[in-house]
């Protein structure tokens, strides 16, 4: 699979201006950890206020991109992409309708009834995808084809396919990372060099 994904692994860093105040971001902007208290961060309209997450610094408007995210085993992380225009101060459901193309090993809104892997396309429970995963991956691969409106997720440990969101995608999107809600949950963006 890795050889068929073009381009190769994209280097990514995190956008500190979007980071929720409980997130601790490493100096090289590649590791996230959920802290116990709030960090002294400057106020920013880009900052998430009510959701412990952060966006990638790379704004994507076209092309094919692939990146990997190391995730904390057992954490209730969320990985994917988000429309640049998403609200940062609200708790909108993390659905494609609201500008989120994500997967998670936990429910991403109140309507989900199970604590399992989900990909939510819209708020209706008839469109909720329950992902039958045999293993909680330690590394998730995200492949975005902006022109085709496709975001695919892989268990990057063995490159097995997890899920694909398909549908029209317009405007800029950004990588999206949520390490989970327990103190010390972490994520890391491995770099290709």
mmCIF file of C-alpha atoms in Angstrom:
data_model
loop_
_atom_site.group_PDB
_atom_site.id
_atom_site.type_symbol
_atom_site.label_atom_id
_atom_site.label_comp_id
_atom_site.label_asym_id
_atom_site.label_seq_id
_atom_site.Cartn_x
_atom_site.Cartn_y
_atom_site.Cartn_z
ATOM 1 C CA UNK A 1 0.000 0.000 0.000
ATOM 2 C CA UNK A 2 2.695 2.532 0.905
ATOM 3 C CA UNK A 3 4.204 2.340 -2.560
ATOM 4 C CA UNK A 4 0.816 2.889 -4.197
ATOM 5 C CA UNK A 5 0.086 6.020 -2.149
ATOM 6 C CA UNK A 6 1.345 9.058 -4.022
ATOM 7 C CA UNK A 7 2.715 11.392 -2.879
ATOM 8 C CA UNK A 8 4.805 9.791 -0.161
ATOM 9 C CA UNK A 9 4.371 10.597 3.531
ATOM 10 C CA UNK A 10 3.838 14.342 3.891
ATOM 11 C CA UNK A 11 5.717 16.093 6.689
ATOM 12 C CA UNK A 12 3.221 17.728 9.040
ATOM 13 C CA UNK A 13 3.381 19.990 12.034
ATOM 14 C CA UNK A 14 0.691 21.214 14.403
ATOM 15 C CA UNK A 15 -0.872 24.676 14.434
ATOM 16 C CA UNK A 16 -0.309 26.003 17.953
ATOM 17 C CA UNK A 17 -2.826 28.808 17.327
ATOM 18 C CA UNK A 18 -5.636 26.240 16.977
ATOM 19 C CA UNK A 19 -4.663 24.068 19.986
ATOM 20 C CA UNK A 20 -7.095 23.766 22.881
ATOM 21 C CA UNK A 21 -5.563 25.238 26.035
ATOM 22 C CA UNK A 22 -5.276 21.817 27.771
ATOM 23 C CA UNK A 23 -3.062 20.456 24.996
ATOM 24 C CA UNK A 24 0.688 20.473 25.449
ATOM 25 C CA UNK A 25 2.459 20.746 22.092
ATOM 26 C CA UNK A 26 6.114 19.708 21.773
ATOM 27 C CA UNK A 27 8.677 22.354 20.718
ATOM 28 C CA UNK A 28 9.054 20.711 17.288
ATOM 29 C CA UNK A 29 5.232 20.881 16.850
ATOM 30 C CA UNK A 30 4.848 17.129 16.210
ATOM 31 C CA UNK A 31 3.606 15.699 19.534
ATOM 32 C CA UNK A 32 0.398 16.414 21.461
ATOM 33 C CA UNK A 33 -0.316 15.506 25.069
ATOM 34 C CA UNK A 34 -3.443 16.286 27.047
ATOM 35 C CA UNK A 35 -2.377 18.144 30.162
ATOM 36 C CA UNK A 36 -4.074 18.333 33.541
ATOM 37 C CA UNK A 37 -4.655 22.079 33.474
ATOM 38 C CA UNK A 38 -4.816 24.816 30.917
ATOM 39 C CA UNK A 39 -1.640 26.069 29.250
ATOM 40 C CA UNK A 40 -0.916 29.819 29.162
ATOM 41 C CA UNK A 41 -1.648 30.318 25.464
ATOM 42 C CA UNK A 42 -2.465 33.614 23.781
ATOM 43 C CA UNK A 43 -6.090 34.206 22.819
ATOM 44 C CA UNK A 44 -6.849 33.332 19.210
ATOM 45 C CA UNK A 45 -10.030 33.130 17.137
ATOM 46 C CA UNK A 46 -8.489 29.996 15.597
ATOM 47 C CA UNK A 47 -8.211 28.233 18.968
ATOM 48 C CA UNK A 48 -10.602 25.396 19.894
ATOM 49 C CA UNK A 49 -12.431 26.413 23.069
ATOM 50 C CA UNK A 50 -14.629 23.407 23.890
ATOM 51 C CA UNK A 51 -12.957 20.438 22.196
ATOM 52 C CA UNK A 52 -9.477 19.139 23.145
ATOM 53 C CA UNK A 53 -8.029 19.049 19.652
ATOM 54 C CA UNK A 54 -5.626 20.799 17.310
ATOM 55 C CA UNK A 55 -5.334 21.266 13.561
ATOM 56 C CA UNK A 56 -2.344 20.627 11.362
ATOM 57 C CA UNK A 57 -0.464 23.670 10.093
ATOM 58 C CA UNK A 58 -0.702 22.512 6.461
ATOM 59 C CA UNK A 59 -3.655 24.063 4.609
ATOM 60 C CA UNK A 60 -4.761 21.713 1.806
ATOM 61 C CA UNK A 61 -6.745 22.973 -1.181
ATOM 62 C CA UNK A 62 -5.911 20.378 -3.840
ATOM 63 C CA UNK A 63 -3.919 17.252 -4.596
ATOM 64 C CA UNK A 64 -3.223 13.927 -2.920
ATOM 65 C CA UNK A 65 -1.662 13.743 0.529
ATOM 66 C CA UNK A 66 -0.744 10.976 2.969
ATOM 67 C CA UNK A 67 0.359 11.237 6.591
ATOM 68 C CA UNK A 68 0.577 8.992 9.623
ATOM 69 C CA UNK A 69 -0.321 9.575 13.251
ATOM 70 C CA UNK A 70 0.951 7.514 16.178
ATOM 71 C CA UNK A 71 -1.888 7.180 18.671
ATOM 72 C CA UNK A 72 -1.984 6.328 22.360
ATOM 73 C CA UNK A 73 -3.127 2.687 22.774
ATOM 74 C CA UNK A 74 -6.467 2.640 24.521
ATOM 75 C CA UNK A 75 -7.055 6.389 24.210
ATOM 76 C CA UNK A 76 -10.265 7.694 22.662
ATOM 77 C CA UNK A 77 -8.474 9.636 19.915
ATOM 78 C CA UNK A 78 -9.952 11.250 16.802
ATOM 79 C CA UNK A 79 -8.034 11.581 13.515
ATOM 80 C CA UNK A 80 -8.898 12.963 10.089
ATOM 81 C CA UNK A 81 -9.435 16.289 8.401
ATOM 82 C CA UNK A 82 -11.629 19.309 9.040
ATOM 83 C CA UNK A 83 -12.846 22.138 6.863
ATOM 84 C CA UNK A 84 -10.851 25.297 7.546
ATOM 85 C CA UNK A 85 -14.089 27.160 8.261
ATOM 86 C CA UNK A 86 -15.325 24.921 11.124
ATOM 87 C CA UNK A 87 -16.460 26.671 14.286
ATOM 88 C CA UNK A 88 -13.775 26.614 16.951
ATOM 89 C CA UNK A 89 -15.957 27.778 19.842
ATOM 90 C CA UNK A 90 -18.836 25.288 19.530
ATOM 91 C CA UNK A 91 -19.357 21.570 20.022
ATOM 92 C CA UNK A 92 -20.958 20.762 16.661
ATOM 93 C CA UNK A 93 -21.255 17.055 15.901
ATOM 94 C CA UNK A 94 -18.164 15.776 14.125
ATOM 95 C CA UNK A 95 -19.924 14.877 10.870
ATOM 96 C CA UNK A 96 -19.135 15.426 7.204
ATOM 97 C CA UNK A 97 -22.101 17.827 7.100
ATOM 98 C CA UNK A 98 -20.363 19.953 9.718
ATOM 99 C CA UNK A 99 -16.963 19.791 8.011
ATOM 100 C CA UNK A 100 -15.294 16.827 9.765
ATOM 101 C CA UNK A 101 -14.038 13.698 7.965
ATOM 102 C CA UNK A 102 -12.775 11.688 10.939
ATOM 103 C CA UNK A 103 -12.617 8.268 12.560
ATOM 104 C CA UNK A 104 -12.468 7.526 16.258
ATOM 105 C CA UNK A 105 -12.506 4.560 18.654
ATOM 106 C CA UNK A 106 -15.292 6.301 20.609
ATOM 107 C CA UNK A 107 -18.514 8.086 19.954
ATOM 108 C CA UNK A 108 -18.060 11.591 18.586
ATOM 109 C CA UNK A 109 -21.487 12.848 19.635
ATOM 110 C CA UNK A 110 -24.396 12.033 21.935
ATOM 111 C CA UNK A 111 -26.403 10.025 19.389
ATOM 112 C CA UNK A 112 -23.859 7.211 19.099
ATOM 113 C CA UNK A 113 -24.789 4.254 21.244
ATOM 114 C CA UNK A 114 -21.596 2.171 21.305
ATOM 115 C CA UNK A 115 -18.001 2.712 22.446
ATOM 116 C CA UNK A 116 -16.358 1.348 19.343
ATOM 117 C CA UNK A 117 -14.744 2.635 16.148
ATOM 118 C CA UNK A 118 -16.952 5.009 14.200
ATOM 119 C CA UNK A 119 -16.947 7.124 11.101
ATOM 120 C CA UNK A 120 -19.901 9.494 11.096
ATOM 121 C CA UNK A 121 -21.169 10.846 7.805
ATOM 122 C CA UNK A 122 -24.170 12.725 9.138
ATOM 123 C CA UNK A 123 -26.109 13.040 12.352
ATOM 124 C CA UNK A 124 -28.679 10.401 11.459
ATOM 125 C CA UNK A 125 -27.942 7.086 13.126
ATOM 126 C CA UNK A 126 -28.839 5.371 9.833
ATOM 127 C CA UNK A 127 -25.693 6.902 8.315
ATOM 128 C CA UNK A 128 -23.335 6.064 11.174
ATOM 129 C CA UNK A 129 -20.689 3.563 10.155
ATOM 130 C CA UNK A 130 -19.617 1.067 12.796
ATOM 131 C CA UNK A 131 -16.079 -0.039 11.973
ATOM 132 C CA UNK A 132 -15.349 -3.642 12.842
ATOM 133 C CA UNK A 133 -11.677 -3.506 13.800
ATOM 134 C CA UNK A 134 -9.807 -6.488 15.121
ATOM 135 C CA UNK A 135 -7.000 -4.379 16.593
ATOM 136 C CA UNK A 136 -6.784 -0.855 17.960
ATOM 137 C CA UNK A 137 -4.052 0.548 15.673
ATOM 138 C CA UNK A 138 -0.956 2.159 17.143
ATOM 139 C CA UNK A 139 -0.460 4.212 13.976
ATOM 140 C CA UNK A 140 -3.191 5.524 11.660
ATOM 141 C CA UNK A 141 -2.516 6.472 8.046
ATOM 142 C CA UNK A 142 -4.661 9.178 6.441
ATOM 143 C CA UNK A 143 -4.837 9.447 2.630
ATOM 144 C CA UNK A 144 -6.597 12.491 1.198
ATOM 145 C CA UNK A 145 -7.488 12.954 -2.466
ATOM 146 C CA UNK A 146 -8.989 16.448 -2.440
ATOM 147 C CA UNK A 147 -10.190 16.451 -6.068
ATOM 148 C CA UNK A 148 -11.939 13.081 -5.703
ATOM 149 C CA UNK A 149 -13.449 14.034 -2.349
ATOM 150 C CA UNK A 150 -12.005 10.976 -0.664
ATOM 151 C CA UNK A 151 -10.372 10.494 2.742
ATOM 152 C CA UNK A 152 -9.158 6.965 3.488
ATOM 153 C CA UNK A 153 -7.860 5.658 6.791
ATOM 154 C CA UNK A 154 -5.427 2.768 7.262
ATOM 155 C CA UNK A 155 -3.913 0.816 10.104
ATOM 156 C CA UNK A 156 -0.404 2.012 9.222
ATOM 157 C CA UNK A 157 1.155 -0.895 11.144
ATOM 158 C CA UNK A 158 0.062 -3.328 8.414
ATOM 159 C CA UNK A 159 -1.598 -0.944 5.889
ATOM 160 C CA UNK A 160 -5.004 -2.609 6.223
ATOM 161 C CA UNK A 161 -7.891 -0.380 5.169
ATOM 162 C CA UNK A 162 -10.080 0.960 8.000
ATOM 163 C CA UNK A 163 -12.590 3.256 6.311
ATOM 164 C CA UNK A 164 -13.098 5.699 3.431
ATOM 165 C CA UNK A 165 -15.232 8.853 3.462
ATOM 166 C CA UNK A 166 -16.412 9.812 -0.060
ATOM 167 C CA UNK A 167 -18.226 12.921 -1.160
ATOM 168 C CA UNK A 168 -17.821 16.398 -2.534
ATOM 169 C CA UNK A 169 -15.138 18.455 -0.844
ATOM 170 C CA UNK A 170 -14.724 22.145 -1.566
ATOM 171 C CA UNK A 171 -12.424 24.712 -0.063
ATOM 172 C CA UNK A 172 -9.456 24.317 2.212
ATOM 173 C CA UNK A 173 -9.148 21.485 4.735
ATOM 174 C CA UNK A 174 -6.641 20.874 7.523
ATOM 175 C CA UNK A 175 -5.436 17.721 9.264
ATOM 176 C CA UNK A 176 -7.372 17.190 12.527
ATOM 177 C CA UNK A 177 -6.054 15.612 15.734
ATOM 178 C CA UNK A 178 -7.747 14.875 19.060
ATOM 179 C CA UNK A 179 -5.633 12.820 21.490
ATOM 180 C CA UNK A 180 -8.502 11.836 23.802
ATOM 181 C CA UNK A 181 -9.987 13.141 27.012
ATOM 182 C CA UNK A 182 -7.788 11.585 29.699
ATOM 183 C CA UNK A 183 -4.773 13.388 31.104
ATOM 184 C CA UNK A 184 -1.546 12.279 29.399
ATOM 185 C CA UNK A 185 -3.282 10.928 26.247
ATOM 186 C CA UNK A 186 -0.891 11.653 23.391
ATOM 187 C CA UNK A 187 -0.415 11.604 19.605
ATOM 188 C CA UNK A 188 2.715 11.996 17.503
ATOM 189 C CA UNK A 189 3.283 12.905 13.848
ATOM 190 C CA UNK A 190 6.208 10.811 12.580
ATOM 191 C CA UNK A 191 8.288 12.742 10.081
ATOM 192 C CA UNK A 192 9.497 11.168 6.801
ATOM 193 C CA UNK A 193 13.142 12.172 7.305
#
